[in-house]
Amino acid sequence: MARVRLSVAERREELLRAAIGQIEARGVAAVRISDVASVLGVSNALVLYHFSTKEKLVAAAFAHAAEADLARLRELLGRRTTALRRLRAAVRWYAPTGTAKGWRLWIEGWAAALREPALRDVARRLDRQWKAAIVEVVADGVAAGEFRCPDPDATALRLTALLDGLAVQLTSYGGTVSRARAREWVDEALARELGLEREALIREALTGGAARRR
């Protein structure tokens, strides 16, 4: 059967999705141009036409994954509800116990970024935008009187450090900590950062009411 002719943008999208899948399966170091070509049934030359080197393909694949993650984050934080509900939804989605995909991909990316400046730039951009989004919603909640947080920037840094660390433990060292325990730790950390009791955070996040100050 003849392949459907795709536009340049559609072909790049297809190649990037395939590259992401191959990186997750094989790792950055092991993945080859031929792996991406093979999974799509196209030639190596076609892949190289769109991405002249493996390094450029890998960097573009990570950038593509980063944009997808950021779009989902903006969607969660843009909902018309309390800052607390938006923040908890985003943190629970991003956490390795949530529905966000690709932690294996990002762990591979962090490791490769030590040697690849292009990947380091992508990872740094995602990290900065994620933290900035958290800072903004925390500031919204403080302004609305939902909770206390004297330093939203530090809160964003501590929360993301916890989530990234748990991702490594759950993805790379299975069995070190259970998913249920990790979820408890994430809620406890979020409550502590916002000056709330964990039970109050869960109750207010579920009901949508404004959180009470302690």
mmCIF file of C-alpha atoms in Angstrom:
data_model
loop_
_atom_site.group_PDB
_atom_site.id
_atom_site.type_symbol
_atom_site.label_atom_id
_atom_site.label_comp_id
_atom_site.label_asym_id
_atom_site.label_seq_id
_atom_site.Cartn_x
_atom_site.Cartn_y
_atom_site.Cartn_z
ATOM 1 C CA MET A 1 0.000 0.000 0.000
ATOM 2 C CA ALA A 2 1.350 3.421 -0.957
ATOM 3 C CA ARG A 3 2.137 5.749 1.931
ATOM 4 C CA VAL A 4 0.010 8.846 2.288
ATOM 5 C CA ARG A 5 1.921 11.930 1.207
ATOM 6 C CA LEU A 6 2.471 14.160 4.208
ATOM 7 C CA SER A 7 3.264 17.841 4.394
ATOM 8 C CA VAL A 8 6.687 18.866 5.703
ATOM 9 C CA ALA A 9 5.190 19.744 9.105
ATOM 10 C CA GLU A 10 3.291 16.465 9.314
ATOM 11 C CA ARG A 11 6.364 14.457 8.331
ATOM 12 C CA ARG A 12 8.496 16.197 10.972
ATOM 13 C CA GLU A 13 5.810 15.523 13.567
ATOM 14 C CA GLU A 14 5.769 11.843 12.609
ATOM 15 C CA LEU A 15 9.546 11.591 12.772
ATOM 16 C CA LEU A 16 9.711 13.329 16.134
ATOM 17 C CA ARG A 17 7.094 11.051 17.671
ATOM 18 C CA ALA A 18 8.986 8.028 16.383
ATOM 19 C CA ALA A 19 12.264 9.397 17.723
ATOM 20 C CA ILE A 20 10.743 9.947 21.163
ATOM 21 C CA GLY A 21 9.514 6.366 21.231
ATOM 22 C CA GLN A 22 12.897 5.010 20.193
ATOM 23 C CA ILE A 23 14.760 7.129 22.748
ATOM 24 C CA GLU A 24 12.462 5.854 25.496
ATOM 25 C CA ALA A 25 12.988 2.266 24.355
ATOM 26 C CA ARG A 26 16.705 2.309 23.558
ATOM 27 C CA GLY A 27 18.230 5.338 25.251
ATOM 28 C CA VAL A 28 19.887 8.366 23.698
ATOM 29 C CA ALA A 29 23.280 6.723 23.239
ATOM 30 C CA ALA A 30 21.960 3.589 21.547
ATOM 31 C CA VAL A 31 19.276 5.042 19.278
ATOM 32 C CA ARG A 32 20.206 5.346 15.594
ATOM 33 C CA ILE A 33 18.778 7.152 12.603
ATOM 34 C CA SER A 34 17.995 3.724 11.145
ATOM 35 C CA ASP A 35 15.875 2.830 14.200
ATOM 36 C CA VAL A 36 13.623 5.829 13.615
ATOM 37 C CA ALA A 37 13.464 5.174 9.873
ATOM 38 C CA SER A 38 12.687 1.496 10.365
ATOM 39 C CA VAL A 39 9.761 1.999 12.728
ATOM 40 C CA LEU A 40 8.099 4.246 10.125
ATOM 41 C CA GLY A 41 9.113 2.236 7.086
ATOM 42 C CA VAL A 42 11.016 5.125 5.515
ATOM 43 C CA SER A 43 14.609 5.574 4.385
ATOM 44 C CA ASN A 44 17.470 6.905 6.469
ATOM 45 C CA ALA A 45 17.865 9.593 3.820
ATOM 46 C CA LEU A 46 14.368 10.906 4.527
ATOM 47 C CA VAL A 47 15.133 11.262 8.227
ATOM 48 C CA LEU A 48 18.410 13.013 7.424
ATOM 49 C CA TYR A 49 16.642 15.323 4.975
ATOM 50 C CA HIS A 50 14.579 16.736 7.866
ATOM 51 C CA PHE A 51 17.268 16.422 10.568
ATOM 52 C CA SER A 52 20.772 16.439 9.184
ATOM 53 C CA THR A 53 22.355 14.607 12.139
ATOM 54 C CA LYS A 54 21.300 12.287 14.919
ATOM 55 C CA GLU A 55 22.162 14.998 17.439
ATOM 56 C CA LYS A 56 19.769 17.458 15.794
ATOM 57 C CA LEU A 57 17.027 14.819 15.641
ATOM 58 C CA VAL A 58 17.431 13.986 19.326
ATOM 59 C CA ALA A 59 17.456 17.656 20.383
ATOM 60 C CA ALA A 60 14.329 18.337 18.303
ATOM 61 C CA ALA A 61 12.611 15.268 19.792
ATOM 62 C CA PHE A 62 13.240 16.503 23.323
ATOM 63 C CA ALA A 63 12.051 20.002 22.394
ATOM 64 C CA HIS A 64 8.881 18.467 20.948
ATOM 65 C CA ALA A 65 8.282 16.480 24.141
ATOM 66 C CA ALA A 66 8.932 19.593 26.243
ATOM 67 C CA GLU A 67 6.370 21.628 24.333
ATOM 68 C CA ALA A 68 3.761 18.890 24.787
ATOM 69 C CA ASP A 69 4.411 18.795 28.540
ATOM 70 C CA LEU A 70 4.231 22.582 28.819
ATOM 71 C CA ALA A 71 0.977 22.699 26.847
ATOM 72 C CA ARG A 72 -0.584 20.207 29.269
ATOM 73 C CA LEU A 73 0.730 22.172 32.242
ATOM 74 C CA ARG A 74 -0.760 25.416 30.880
ATOM 75 C CA GLU A 75 -4.066 23.640 30.371
ATOM 76 C CA LEU A 76 -4.181 22.441 33.984
ATOM 77 C CA LEU A 77 -3.145 25.792 35.434
ATOM 78 C CA GLY A 78 -5.536 27.721 33.188
ATOM 79 C CA ARG A 79 -8.695 26.095 34.510
ATOM 80 C CA ARG A 80 -11.361 28.325 36.048
ATOM 81 C CA THR A 81 -11.097 27.143 39.632
ATOM 82 C CA THR A 82 -9.135 27.918 42.792
ATOM 83 C CA ALA A 83 -5.369 28.278 42.714
ATOM 84 C CA LEU A 84 -5.091 25.386 45.169
ATOM 85 C CA ARG A 85 -7.023 23.017 42.937
ATOM 86 C CA ARG A 86 -5.016 24.080 39.887
ATOM 87 C CA LEU A 87 -1.714 23.725 41.719
ATOM 88 C CA ARG A 88 -2.466 20.301 43.185
ATOM 89 C CA ALA A 89 -3.772 19.021 39.851
ATOM 90 C CA ALA A 90 -0.595 20.158 38.094
ATOM 91 C CA VAL A 91 1.722 18.722 40.743
ATOM 92 C CA ARG A 92 -0.106 15.382 40.838
ATOM 93 C CA TRP A 93 -0.076 15.171 37.033
ATOM 94 C CA TYR A 94 3.633 16.009 36.817
ATOM 95 C CA ALA A 95 4.622 13.691 39.671
ATOM 96 C CA PRO A 96 5.919 10.248 38.618
ATOM 97 C CA THR A 97 2.828 8.759 40.269
ATOM 98 C CA GLY A 98 0.495 10.749 38.002
ATOM 99 C CA THR A 99 -0.533 10.419 34.363
ATOM 100 C CA ALA A 100 2.337 12.382 32.830
ATOM 101 C CA LYS A 101 4.276 10.191 30.429
ATOM 102 C CA GLY A 102 7.908 10.193 29.460
ATOM 103 C CA TRP A 103 9.862 10.139 32.733
ATOM 104 C CA ARG A 104 12.219 7.581 31.221
ATOM 105 C CA LEU A 105 12.693 9.982 28.315
ATOM 106 C CA TRP A 106 13.545 12.896 30.598
ATOM 107 C CA ILE A 107 15.924 10.881 32.744
ATOM 108 C CA GLU A 108 17.713 9.907 29.535
ATOM 109 C CA GLY A 109 17.686 13.574 28.541
ATOM 110 C CA TRP A 110 19.183 14.768 31.811
ATOM 111 C CA ALA A 111 22.030 12.282 31.475
ATOM 112 C CA ALA A 112 22.715 13.179 27.830
ATOM 113 C CA ALA A 113 22.491 16.907 28.614
ATOM 114 C CA LEU A 114 25.760 16.629 30.538
ATOM 115 C CA ARG A 115 27.477 16.165 27.170
ATOM 116 C CA GLU A 116 25.081 17.766 24.682
ATOM 117 C CA PRO A 117 24.605 21.571 24.904
ATOM 118 C CA ALA A 118 21.471 21.468 22.714
ATOM 119 C CA LEU A 119 19.768 19.020 25.069
ATOM 120 C CA ARG A 120 20.908 21.033 28.062
ATOM 121 C CA ASP A 121 19.223 24.117 26.615
ATOM 122 C CA VAL A 122 15.957 22.216 26.068
ATOM 123 C CA ALA A 123 15.972 20.768 29.593
ATOM 124 C CA ARG A 124 16.793 24.157 31.112
ATOM 125 C CA ARG A 125 13.984 25.858 29.163
ATOM 126 C CA LEU A 126 11.415 23.290 30.295
ATOM 127 C CA ASP A 127 12.616 23.544 33.873
ATOM 128 C CA ARG A 128 12.433 27.346 33.905
ATOM 129 C CA GLN A 129 8.969 27.473 32.357
ATOM 130 C CA TRP A 130 7.633 24.804 34.705
ATOM 131 C CA LYS A 131 8.949 26.670 37.761
ATOM 132 C CA ALA A 132 7.617 29.997 36.464
ATOM 133 C CA ALA A 133 4.137 28.484 36.032
ATOM 134 C CA ILE A 134 4.197 27.118 39.587
ATOM 135 C CA VAL A 135 5.361 30.469 40.967
ATOM 136 C CA GLU A 136 2.508 32.242 39.178
ATOM 137 C CA VAL A 137 -0.261 29.990 40.490
ATOM 138 C CA VAL A 138 1.189 30.055 44.018
ATOM 139 C CA ALA A 139 1.211 33.865 43.894
ATOM 140 C CA ASP A 140 -2.428 33.769 42.725
ATOM 141 C CA GLY A 141 -3.383 31.641 45.726
ATOM 142 C CA VAL A 142 -1.564 33.900 48.173
ATOM 143 C CA ALA A 143 -3.245 36.985 46.709
ATOM 144 C CA ALA A 144 -6.655 35.302 46.985
ATOM 145 C CA GLY A 145 -6.021 34.367 50.620
ATOM 146 C CA GLU A 146 -6.219 30.626 49.930
ATOM 147 C CA PHE A 147 -2.921 29.844 51.646
ATOM 148 C CA ARG A 148 0.373 31.336 52.854
ATOM 149 C CA CYS A 149 3.670 31.136 51.019
ATOM 150 C CA PRO A 150 6.375 33.718 51.785
ATOM 151 C CA ASP A 151 8.683 32.663 48.925
ATOM 152 C CA PRO A 152 6.935 31.198 45.836
ATOM 153 C CA ASP A 153 10.242 30.898 43.944
ATOM 154 C CA ALA A 154 11.781 28.727 46.643
ATOM 155 C CA THR A 155 8.577 26.690 46.855
ATOM 156 C CA ALA A 156 8.676 25.986 43.122
ATOM 157 C CA LEU A 157 12.321 24.914 43.359
ATOM 158 C CA ARG A 158 11.746 22.581 46.314
ATOM 159 C CA LEU A 159 8.640 21.003 44.780
ATOM 160 C CA THR A 160 10.258 20.333 41.419
ATOM 161 C CA ALA A 161 13.381 18.958 43.098
ATOM 162 C CA LEU A 162 11.204 16.513 45.046
ATOM 163 C CA LEU A 163 9.241 15.445 41.967
ATOM 164 C CA ASP A 164 12.368 14.990 39.862
ATOM 165 C CA GLY A 165 14.026 12.957 42.599
ATOM 166 C CA LEU A 166 10.991 10.727 43.056
ATOM 167 C CA ALA A 167 10.908 10.204 39.287
ATOM 168 C CA VAL A 168 14.431 8.797 39.384
ATOM 169 C CA GLN A 169 13.599 6.523 42.316
ATOM 170 C CA LEU A 170 10.386 5.174 40.796
ATOM 171 C CA THR A 171 11.639 4.908 37.216
ATOM 172 C CA SER A 172 15.221 3.768 37.682
ATOM 173 C CA TYR A 173 15.043 1.945 40.998
ATOM 174 C CA GLY A 174 11.682 0.184 41.029
ATOM 175 C CA GLY A 175 10.549 -0.964 44.462
ATOM 176 C CA THR A 176 12.518 1.655 46.406
ATOM 177 C CA VAL A 177 9.306 3.469 47.318
ATOM 178 C CA SER A 178 5.693 2.635 46.556
ATOM 179 C CA ARG A 179 3.575 4.876 44.365
ATOM 180 C CA ALA A 180 1.098 5.321 47.226
ATOM 181 C CA ARG A 181 3.837 6.479 49.605
ATOM 182 C CA ALA A 182 5.244 8.830 46.968
ATOM 183 C CA ARG A 183 1.792 10.387 46.504
ATOM 184 C CA GLU A 184 1.562 10.929 50.248
ATOM 185 C CA TRP A 185 4.960 12.628 50.285
ATOM 186 C CA VAL A 186 3.985 14.918 47.423
ATOM 187 C CA ASP A 187 0.792 16.001 49.206
ATOM 188 C CA GLU A 188 2.685 16.471 52.476
ATOM 189 C CA ALA A 189 5.323 18.607 50.777
ATOM 190 C CA LEU A 190 2.724 20.728 48.993
ATOM 191 C CA ALA A 191 0.748 21.244 52.203
ATOM 192 C CA ARG A 192 3.888 22.214 54.101
ATOM 193 C CA GLU A 193 4.890 24.738 51.439
ATOM 194 C CA LEU A 194 1.432 26.355 51.567
ATOM 195 C CA GLY A 195 1.081 26.459 55.346
ATOM 196 C CA LEU A 196 -1.738 23.893 55.384
ATOM 197 C CA GLU A 197 -2.399 20.583 57.064
ATOM 198 C CA ARG A 198 -2.323 17.695 54.583
ATOM 199 C CA GLU A 199 -5.947 16.790 55.346
ATOM 200 C CA ALA A 200 -7.021 20.386 54.775
ATOM 201 C CA LEU A 201 -5.168 20.523 51.481
ATOM 202 C CA ILE A 202 -6.858 17.368 50.237
ATOM 203 C CA ARG A 203 -10.299 18.475 51.436
ATOM 204 C CA GLU A 204 -10.057 21.959 49.956
ATOM 205 C CA ALA A 205 -8.539 20.721 46.699
ATOM 206 C CA LEU A 206 -11.368 18.234 46.259
ATOM 207 C CA THR A 207 -14.203 20.590 47.224
ATOM 208 C CA GLY A 208 -12.826 23.649 45.482
ATOM 209 C CA GLY A 209 -13.393 25.888 48.483
ATOM 210 C CA ALA A 210 -10.881 28.477 49.540
ATOM 211 C CA ALA A 211 -8.318 26.983 51.887
ATOM 212 C CA ARG A 212 -8.348 28.302 55.425
ATOM 213 C CA ARG A 213 -5.288 29.768 57.019
ATOM 214 C CA ARG A 214 -3.973 27.869 59.975
#
